[in-house]
XYZ file of C-alpha atoms in Angstrom:
352
model
C 17.893 42.635 -7.161
C 19.639 39.511 -5.877
C 20.305 37.424 -9.005
C 18.921 34.281 -7.404
C 15.514 35.750 -6.516
C 13.416 37.224 -9.307
C 10.960 40.093 -8.957
C 8.148 37.715 -9.867
C 8.855 35.624 -6.767
C 8.721 38.643 -4.473
C 5.557 39.928 -6.148
C 3.877 36.532 -5.815
C 4.404 36.609 -2.038
C 3.525 40.299 -1.699
C 7.153 41.238 -0.989
C 7.557 43.896 -3.680
C 9.146 46.323 -1.223
C 11.997 43.897 -0.476
C 15.334 44.813 -2.059
C 18.497 42.846 -2.704
C 20.072 44.189 0.483
C 17.182 42.700 2.480
C 17.910 39.146 1.315
C 20.465 37.360 3.475
C 21.615 33.790 2.869
C 20.484 31.738 5.833
C 21.478 28.427 7.385
C 23.860 25.775 6.105
C 21.531 23.338 4.372
C 22.825 21.444 1.356
C 19.499 20.902 -0.417
C 17.478 24.119 -0.631
C 18.509 27.780 -1.084
C 17.346 29.797 1.904
C 17.103 33.546 2.559
C 16.173 35.474 5.697
C 14.228 38.713 5.253
C 14.603 40.297 8.667
C 12.366 43.329 8.167
C 9.477 41.031 7.256
C 10.286 38.317 9.776
C 10.136 35.606 7.125
C 12.235 32.896 5.493
C 12.145 32.614 1.697
C 13.278 29.263 0.336
C 13.826 27.759 -3.094
C 12.866 24.072 -3.158
C 15.424 21.786 -4.770
C 13.225 20.129 -7.379
C 15.974 17.697 -8.372
C 15.579 16.116 -4.940
C 11.853 16.899 -4.634
C 10.458 16.761 -8.183
C 6.829 17.006 -7.021
C 6.610 20.282 -5.046
C 2.817 20.094 -4.985
C 2.952 16.776 -3.102
C 5.776 18.035 -0.907
C 3.874 21.117 0.201
C 0.615 19.195 0.568
C 2.360 16.941 3.103
C 3.903 19.823 5.006
C 0.832 22.060 5.136
C -1.451 19.235 6.279
C 0.996 18.105 8.968
C 1.685 21.602 10.318
C -2.033 22.467 10.298
C -2.725 19.293 12.269
C 0.064 20.142 14.731
C -1.232 23.680 15.232
C -4.577 22.326 16.423
C -2.831 19.943 18.824
C -0.665 22.747 20.182
C -3.654 25.065 20.663
C -5.576 22.410 22.601
C -2.752 21.955 25.094
C -2.331 25.713 25.535
C 0.901 26.054 23.571
C 2.029 28.639 21.033
C 1.380 27.335 17.496
C 3.426 30.153 15.966
C 6.548 28.954 17.784
C 6.018 25.246 18.202
C 5.571 24.374 14.537
C 6.300 26.001 11.189
C 3.881 28.454 9.593
C 3.828 28.707 5.793
C 2.542 31.839 4.076
C 0.561 31.415 0.837
C 1.005 33.455 -2.321
C -1.470 36.116 -3.346
C -3.286 33.366 -5.228
C -3.553 31.206 -2.110
C -0.951 28.601 -3.087
C 1.817 27.430 -0.796
C 4.550 27.572 -3.403
C 5.297 29.632 -6.487
C 6.961 28.438 -9.701
C 8.828 31.236 -11.490
C 9.652 31.476 -15.199
C 12.640 29.100 -14.974
C 10.498 26.574 -13.052
C 12.234 27.246 -9.742
C 9.773 26.649 -6.898
C 9.660 28.953 -3.893
C 7.915 28.959 -0.508
C 7.639 31.430 2.354
C 7.455 30.761 6.084
C 7.454 32.756 9.294
C 10.780 33.142 11.060
C 10.818 31.782 14.613
C 12.976 34.167 16.617
C 14.887 33.819 19.904
C 15.934 30.277 19.022
C 19.174 28.454 18.288
C 20.111 25.166 16.659
C 23.264 23.104 16.991
C 25.311 20.943 14.653
C 26.630 18.787 17.488
C 25.268 17.771 20.869
C 27.109 19.765 23.513
C 25.989 17.661 26.444
C 23.671 14.835 27.493
C 20.902 17.161 28.662
C 20.742 18.843 25.264
C 20.750 15.534 23.416
C 17.993 14.210 25.638
C 15.978 17.316 24.756
C 16.534 16.578 21.072
C 15.266 13.024 21.513
C 12.271 14.337 23.443
C 11.327 16.665 20.579
C 11.511 13.989 17.909
C 9.630 11.510 20.095
C 6.946 14.111 20.836
C 6.673 14.822 17.111
C 5.717 11.184 16.508
C 3.362 11.253 19.489
C 1.572 14.431 18.352
C 1.027 12.906 14.917
C 0.028 9.463 16.164
C -3.593 10.013 15.108
C -2.743 11.624 11.771
C -3.477 9.175 8.908
C 0.101 8.386 7.878
C -0.952 6.436 4.791
C -2.433 9.604 3.257
C 0.966 11.293 3.025
C 2.829 11.311 -0.272
C 6.142 9.467 -0.507
C 8.068 12.475 -1.814
C 11.215 10.331 -1.975
C 10.030 6.784 -2.717
C 11.725 4.016 -0.720
C 13.712 6.593 1.257
C 14.319 4.255 4.211
C 13.653 1.013 2.363
C 16.940 -0.644 3.274
C 16.295 -3.633 1.009
C 15.973 -1.236 -1.926
C 19.209 0.473 -0.872
C 20.896 -2.929 -0.816
C 19.710 -3.687 -4.334
C 21.056 -0.343 -5.507
C 24.361 -1.206 -3.838
C 24.527 -4.544 -5.642
C 23.783 -2.819 -8.947
C 26.596 -0.344 -8.294
C 28.925 -3.286 -7.641
C 27.910 -4.954 -10.867
C 28.376 -1.869 -13.042
C 31.564 -0.638 -11.313
C 31.481 2.523 -13.413
C 34.721 3.975 -12.078
C 36.643 0.715 -11.661
C 36.677 1.174 -7.878
C 35.410 -2.207 -6.667
C 38.948 -3.545 -6.366
C 39.756 -0.764 -3.857
C 36.919 -1.564 -1.448
C 36.840 -5.344 -1.078
C 36.922 -5.184 2.734
C 34.022 -2.746 2.845
C 32.033 -4.848 0.371
C 32.616 -7.968 2.442
C 31.510 -6.227 5.637
C 28.274 -4.965 4.096
C 27.347 -8.149 2.248
C 27.896 -10.219 5.405
C 25.313 -8.030 7.150
C 22.705 -8.160 4.400
C 20.209 -9.299 7.060
C 19.948 -5.668 8.206
C 18.380 -4.798 4.853
C 15.134 -6.621 5.640
C 14.882 -6.237 9.412
C 11.882 -3.893 9.300
C 8.810 -4.600 7.215
C 5.381 -3.044 7.101
C 3.504 -6.120 8.220
C 5.116 -6.167 11.682
C 5.522 -2.509 12.630
C 2.995 0.343 12.776
C 3.299 2.928 10.045
C 3.892 6.318 11.661
C 4.235 9.901 10.491
C 8.007 10.200 10.741
C 10.468 13.019 10.145
C 13.118 10.874 8.436
C 15.973 13.358 8.908
C 16.433 13.557 12.668
C 19.658 15.556 12.797
C 20.283 17.814 15.774
C 20.073 20.981 13.697
C 16.476 20.172 12.789
C 15.394 21.119 16.310
C 14.976 24.760 17.335
C 15.978 25.395 20.939
C 14.329 28.234 22.854
C 17.006 30.823 23.597
C 15.643 31.544 27.079
C 14.551 28.179 28.443
C 16.987 25.878 26.649
C 14.120 23.532 25.752
C 13.473 22.251 22.267
C 10.346 23.896 20.911
C 10.044 23.186 17.200
C 10.922 20.461 14.709
C 11.944 21.988 11.376
C 12.966 20.868 7.873
C 9.813 18.888 7.205
C 10.542 18.030 3.571
C 11.059 14.347 4.319
C 7.982 13.899 6.521
C 6.463 10.690 5.175
C 5.016 7.393 6.363
C 7.721 5.408 8.154
C 8.859 3.554 11.240
C 9.648 5.151 14.597
C 12.876 3.142 14.825
C 14.207 4.857 11.711
C 13.797 8.311 13.281
C 15.385 7.076 16.479
C 18.214 5.404 14.571
C 19.174 8.408 12.495
C 19.215 10.590 15.606
C 21.677 8.166 17.201
C 23.775 7.778 14.051
C 24.278 11.520 13.677
C 24.298 12.629 17.310
C 25.770 9.841 19.446
C 28.842 9.184 17.316
C 32.143 10.357 18.812
C 33.433 11.648 15.476
C 32.285 13.554 12.421
C 30.671 11.683 9.557
C 33.827 12.072 7.463
C 36.505 11.473 10.112
C 39.567 9.956 8.420
C 40.909 8.406 11.633
C 38.412 5.619 12.303
C 39.997 4.938 15.695
C 38.114 8.039 16.832
C 34.773 6.601 15.749
C 32.537 4.909 18.312
C 29.105 5.054 19.902
C 29.011 7.390 22.901
C 26.888 5.226 25.176
C 26.000 8.049 27.576
C 24.688 10.100 24.665
C 22.840 7.047 23.372
C 21.121 6.640 26.731
C 20.201 10.339 26.877
C 18.579 10.328 23.423
C 16.829 7.027 24.157
C 15.346 8.383 27.383
C 14.166 11.573 25.682
C 12.742 9.843 22.624
C 10.836 7.199 24.567
C 9.567 9.792 27.043
C 8.247 11.934 24.183
C 6.546 9.045 22.422
C 5.661 6.880 25.424
C 1.908 7.144 24.830
C 2.324 5.976 21.252
C 5.111 3.404 20.872
C 4.287 -0.271 21.210
C 6.445 -2.619 23.278
C 7.848 -4.127 20.089
C 8.749 -0.691 18.717
C 10.570 0.173 21.929
C 12.421 -3.134 22.033
C 13.681 -2.679 18.463
C 14.915 0.918 18.776
C 18.541 -0.301 19.103
C 18.035 -2.227 15.867
C 16.869 0.997 14.256
C 20.206 2.620 15.094
C 22.112 -0.259 13.514
C 19.869 -0.566 10.450
C 20.080 3.157 9.647
C 23.864 3.173 10.090
C 24.106 0.148 7.809
C 21.807 1.823 5.291
C 23.913 4.970 5.250
C 27.082 2.933 4.696
C 25.373 1.325 1.696
C 24.422 4.721 0.322
C 27.886 6.237 0.716
C 29.641 3.243 -0.837
C 27.108 3.007 -3.683
C 27.697 6.664 -4.497
C 31.457 6.138 -4.386
C 31.181 3.231 -6.831
C 28.857 5.236 -9.086
C 31.305 8.136 -9.312
C 30.058 10.464 -6.536
C 26.922 11.609 -8.323
C 24.598 12.142 -5.336
C 26.488 13.428 -2.313
C 28.579 16.566 -2.495
C 32.251 15.633 -2.051
C 35.309 17.736 -1.240
C 37.923 15.266 -2.450
C 38.163 12.055 -4.448
C 37.831 9.551 -1.604
C 35.326 11.532 0.459
C 32.477 9.035 0.083
C 34.821 6.152 0.846
C 35.928 7.889 4.053
C 32.269 8.366 4.973
C 31.632 4.684 4.297
C 34.477 3.611 6.563
C 33.179 5.886 9.327
C 29.723 4.301 9.167
C 31.254 0.817 9.180
C 33.365 1.680 12.219
C 30.304 3.041 14.023
C 28.215 -0.012 13.160
C 31.007 -2.320 14.339
C 31.045 -0.556 17.690
C 27.270 -0.747 17.904
C 27.483 -4.498 17.285
C 29.782 -4.835 20.299
C 27.640 -2.592 22.484
C 24.354 -4.098 21.361
C 23.733 -6.057 24.605
C 24.152 -2.888 26.675
C 21.960 -0.929 24.240
C 19.172 -3.480 24.734
C 19.426 -3.456 28.540
C 18.239 0.141 28.894
């Protein structure tokens, strides 16, 4: 048997006839361990309990949201087995199983004839991505967001991220502050981004909070986005945060760890495409103020991510996986370069 999946896990999900040769590592996620069992048409996944220490709350969020979505999809004549995730309970009726070493596992149906992409290949595809994430917010507009668990507290609380950054500066565990004075100056000068959004001014939505391109499944025949996946970070939040992270990851002209910052900028055509898709998908839900502050969401999230990368660098690279010593610093500089370009393009971003 595959050393990473015990017999007890397979028995719990009624998969006793599955052998080691049937388990195939799947996807390229950095958080959970994922296996595809083709003959059963299912995905078996180990939840990373270091990141998500409360799997009961995590799965409660996901099951309630997907059940709600299935009813919405049925009412509009869609296919609930393809347009949202379906989780399969254990023999005991639970949606996760904890084995003897306290690893937590879940099982879901595989959605076939779909593809996902790491990078937007064209404007039409990126618009489709924005449409899916906007529609996700729209479909869940009448779900009581406040009843969801905050599985990662303060995940997009930029003021909290700023405080963590200042603490990392103060402790300077690896004696690195002297190397990053320019980056520190840039981020402290823009501290105003850390308190741009607050809960008294913006509606609390059910948000995805990790709106990367590869979290959309594209139908292999039609080319349309059909399903939002990776729902671990679904929590109460602001629409602008989902919009902003989509822009940060998908409308940048370079990879997140590009060493040559001259290659880093905001692709305005891609920005426009995602904006049009996102606002079209959520047009029945978003308020005028939410729409007018979407560009701010892109800048706030980029700022927030720069804080997180630099904080981790100062703390000794304890959160993000790194491939070399200055990896988090390179990531920080990339986010700063992107935010600088957004600052310059801000008037055009607001004119759309």
